[in-house]
């Protein structure tokens, strides 16, 4: 079974996963400051396995075309798993949930709050729960980048509006739009 990946999902993921590790037009493995120890990514959030690192699968880097092919391979199985976890949803809810799920599958599983609230039909509670997943690193702390991503996903889940935030002004717009949609949040500081 293949699932069509919504364009808005791709837009959100591409905006927040970014393309780190670029050197001379090729993309190499990268360890971000908020990433757990020993976790490296390449391209648009592909987590390298121990075997991929040991065998040097990506030692020569990837072209942008290869990055996009890897992204397509990575997102399809996630879309299938999410499809099974939240069978009752609109296309918009699925698109927003998939952008989130690509980064954090646990939140949509049996014990994760956005997934639990969604399955219970509590849409605003599900969207508000997106904003609980903004912590990373050791010790765990709130990350502005994760807040921006979760706020964008929550807004899209509720309203269908995609607002990518990269600045303080955008952050304020996200807070305002979410407030109008019934979800209270604050920019982490």
CSV table of C-alpha atoms in Angstrom, one decimal:
chain,number,residue,atom,x,y,z
A,1,UNK,CA,0.0,0.0,0.0
A,2,UNK,CA,1.3,3.4,-1.0
A,3,UNK,CA,0.0,6.6,0.6
A,4,UNK,CA,0.1,9.9,-1.1
A,5,UNK,CA,2.2,12.3,1.0
A,6,UNK,CA,0.4,15.7,1.2
A,7,UNK,CA,2.3,18.6,-0.1
A,8,UNK,CA,1.7,20.6,3.1
A,9,UNK,CA,3.4,17.8,5.1
A,10,UNK,CA,6.4,18.0,2.8
A,11,UNK,CA,6.5,21.8,3.1
A,12,UNK,CA,6.5,21.7,6.9
A,13,UNK,CA,9.1,18.9,7.2
A,14,UNK,CA,11.4,20.6,4.6
A,15,UNK,CA,11.1,23.9,6.5
A,16,UNK,CA,12.0,22.5,9.8
A,17,UNK,CA,14.3,19.5,9.0
A,18,UNK,CA,16.4,21.7,6.8
A,19,UNK,CA,19.4,20.5,5.0
A,20,UNK,CA,22.3,20.6,7.4
A,21,UNK,CA,25.8,19.3,6.7
A,22,UNK,CA,26.2,20.8,3.2
A,23,UNK,CA,29.7,21.1,1.7
A,24,UNK,CA,30.3,22.0,-1.9
A,25,UNK,CA,26.8,20.9,-3.1
A,26,UNK,CA,26.8,17.6,-1.2
A,27,UNK,CA,25.1,16.7,2.1
A,28,UNK,CA,26.9,14.9,4.8
A,29,UNK,CA,26.0,13.4,8.2
A,30,UNK,CA,25.3,15.9,10.8
A,31,UNK,CA,25.0,16.0,14.6
A,32,UNK,CA,22.9,19.0,15.8
A,33,UNK,CA,23.2,20.6,19.2
A,34,UNK,CA,19.8,19.4,20.3
A,35,UNK,CA,20.3,15.8,19.0
A,36,UNK,CA,20.9,13.1,21.5
A,37,UNK,CA,24.5,11.8,21.9
A,38,UNK,CA,25.5,9.4,19.1
A,39,UNK,CA,22.5,10.3,16.8
A,40,UNK,CA,23.5,11.6,13.4
A,41,UNK,CA,21.2,12.6,10.6
A,42,UNK,CA,21.7,13.3,6.9
A,43,UNK,CA,19.4,15.0,4.4
A,44,UNK,CA,16.0,15.8,5.7
A,45,UNK,CA,16.1,14.1,9.1
A,46,UNK,CA,17.2,10.6,8.1
A,47,UNK,CA,18.6,9.1,11.3
A,48,UNK,CA,21.7,7.1,10.5
A,49,UNK,CA,21.7,3.6,11.9
A,50,UNK,CA,24.8,2.2,13.6
A,51,UNK,CA,25.4,0.0,10.6
A,52,UNK,CA,25.1,2.9,8.1
A,53,UNK,CA,27.8,4.8,10.1
A,54,UNK,CA,30.1,1.8,10.5
A,55,UNK,CA,29.9,0.9,6.8
A,56,UNK,CA,30.3,4.5,5.8
A,57,UNK,CA,27.2,4.4,3.6
A,58,UNK,CA,27.1,8.2,3.3
A,59,UNK,CA,30.8,9.0,3.6
A,60,UNK,CA,30.8,10.6,0.1
A,61,UNK,CA,27.7,12.7,0.9
A,62,UNK,CA,24.5,12.9,-1.0
A,63,UNK,CA,23.3,15.1,-3.9
A,64,UNK,CA,20.1,17.0,-3.4
A,65,UNK,CA,18.4,14.4,-5.7
A,66,UNK,CA,19.6,11.6,-3.5
A,67,UNK,CA,18.5,13.5,-0.3
A,68,UNK,CA,15.0,13.8,-1.8
A,69,UNK,CA,15.0,10.1,-2.7
A,70,UNK,CA,16.0,9.1,0.8
A,71,UNK,CA,13.3,11.3,2.2
A,72,UNK,CA,10.7,9.6,0.0
A,73,UNK,CA,11.9,6.2,1.2
A,74,UNK,CA,11.8,7.4,4.9
A,75,UNK,CA,8.4,9.0,4.9
A,76,UNK,CA,6.4,6.2,3.2
A,77,UNK,CA,6.6,3.6,6.0
A,78,UNK,CA,5.8,6.3,8.6
A,79,UNK,CA,2.7,7.3,6.6
A,80,UNK,CA,1.6,3.7,6.6
A,81,UNK,CA,2.1,3.3,10.4
A,82,UNK,CA,0.3,6.6,11.1
A,83,UNK,CA,-2.6,5.6,8.7
A,84,UNK,CA,-3.1,2.6,11.0
A,85,UNK,CA,-2.8,4.6,14.3
A,86,UNK,CA,-5.3,7.3,13.4
A,87,UNK,CA,-7.9,5.8,10.9
A,88,UNK,CA,-10.6,8.4,11.6
A,89,UNK,CA,-9.2,11.8,10.4
A,90,UNK,CA,-9.5,14.4,7.7
A,91,UNK,CA,-6.8,14.8,5.1
A,92,UNK,CA,-5.6,18.0,6.9
A,93,UNK,CA,-5.4,16.2,10.2
A,94,UNK,CA,-3.4,13.4,8.6
A,95,UNK,CA,-1.1,15.9,6.9
A,96,UNK,CA,-0.3,17.7,10.1
A,97,UNK,CA,0.0,14.5,12.2
A,98,UNK,CA,2.4,13.1,9.6
A,99,UNK,CA,4.7,16.1,9.7
A,100,UNK,CA,4.8,15.6,13.5
A,101,UNK,CA,5.1,11.8,13.2
A,102,UNK,CA,8.1,12.0,10.9
A,103,UNK,CA,10.0,13.7,13.8
A,104,UNK,CA,8.4,11.9,16.7
A,105,UNK,CA,6.4,8.7,16.2
A,106,UNK,CA,5.8,8.0,19.9
A,107,UNK,CA,3.5,11.0,20.3
A,108,UNK,CA,0.9,9.4,18.0
A,109,UNK,CA,1.1,5.9,19.5
A,110,UNK,CA,-1.1,4.4,22.2
A,111,UNK,CA,0.5,6.4,25.0
A,112,UNK,CA,1.2,9.7,23.3
A,113,UNK,CA,-1.1,12.6,24.1
A,114,UNK,CA,-1.8,14.0,20.6
A,115,UNK,CA,-2.7,10.5,19.4
A,116,UNK,CA,-4.9,9.7,22.4
A,117,UNK,CA,-6.8,13.0,22.2
A,118,UNK,CA,-7.2,12.7,18.4
A,119,UNK,CA,-8.6,9.1,18.7
A,120,UNK,CA,-11.0,10.4,21.4
A,121,UNK,CA,-12.3,13.1,19.0
A,122,UNK,CA,-10.8,16.0,21.1
A,123,UNK,CA,-9.3,18.1,18.3
A,124,UNK,CA,-8.3,21.2,20.3
A,125,UNK,CA,-6.8,19.0,23.1
A,126,UNK,CA,-4.8,17.1,20.5
A,127,UNK,CA,-3.5,20.3,18.9
A,128,UNK,CA,-2.6,21.7,22.4
A,129,UNK,CA,-0.8,18.4,23.1
A,130,UNK,CA,1.5,19.0,20.1
A,131,UNK,CA,3.1,21.7,22.1
A,132,UNK,CA,4.1,19.4,24.9
A,133,UNK,CA,6.7,17.9,22.6
A,134,UNK,CA,9.2,20.7,22.5
A,135,UNK,CA,12.0,19.3,24.7
A,136,UNK,CA,15.2,17.7,23.7
A,137,UNK,CA,18.9,17.3,24.7
A,138,UNK,CA,20.4,16.4,28.0
A,139,UNK,CA,19.3,17.8,30.2
A,140,UNK,CA,16.0,18.1,28.5
A,141,UNK,CA,15.0,21.7,27.8
A,142,UNK,CA,12.5,23.6,25.7
A,143,UNK,CA,13.8,24.2,22.2
A,144,UNK,CA,12.6,27.2,20.2
A,145,UNK,CA,13.0,25.3,16.9
A,146,UNK,CA,10.8,22.4,18.2
A,147,UNK,CA,8.2,24.9,19.5
A,148,UNK,CA,8.1,26.6,16.1
A,149,UNK,CA,7.6,23.2,14.4
A,150,UNK,CA,4.9,22.0,16.8
A,151,UNK,CA,3.1,25.3,16.7
A,152,UNK,CA,3.1,25.2,12.9
A,153,UNK,CA,1.8,21.6,12.9
A,154,UNK,CA,-0.8,22.4,15.6
A,155,UNK,CA,-2.1,25.4,13.6
A,156,UNK,CA,-2.3,23.4,10.4
A,157,UNK,CA,-4.1,20.5,12.2
A,158,UNK,CA,-6.7,22.9,13.5
A,159,UNK,CA,-7.1,25.4,10.7
A,160,UNK,CA,-5.4,24.2,7.5
A,161,UNK,CA,-3.1,27.2,7.6
A,162,UNK,CA,0.6,26.7,7.2
A,163,UNK,CA,2.7,29.3,8.9
A,164,UNK,CA,6.4,28.5,8.9
A,165,UNK,CA,8.2,30.5,11.6
A,166,UNK,CA,11.8,31.5,11.4
A,167,UNK,CA,11.7,34.9,13.2
A,168,UNK,CA,10.3,36.5,16.4
A,169,UNK,CA,7.6,38.2,14.3
A,170,UNK,CA,6.5,34.9,12.9
A,171,UNK,CA,6.5,33.4,16.4
A,172,UNK,CA,4.1,36.1,17.5
A,173,UNK,CA,1.9,35.5,14.5
A,174,UNK,CA,1.8,31.8,15.4
A,175,UNK,CA,0.8,32.5,19.0
A,176,UNK,CA,-2.0,34.8,17.8
A,177,UNK,CA,-3.3,32.4,15.2
A,178,UNK,CA,-3.3,29.5,17.7
A,179,UNK,CA,-5.0,31.7,20.3
A,180,UNK,CA,-7.8,32.4,17.7
A,181,UNK,CA,-8.0,28.7,17.1
A,182,UNK,CA,-8.5,28.0,20.8
A,183,UNK,CA,-5.0,26.9,21.8
A,184,UNK,CA,-2.9,28.9,24.3
A,185,UNK,CA,0.8,28.8,24.0
A,186,UNK,CA,3.8,31.0,24.7
A,187,UNK,CA,7.2,31.4,22.9
A,188,UNK,CA,9.8,29.6,24.9
A,189,UNK,CA,12.4,31.9,26.3
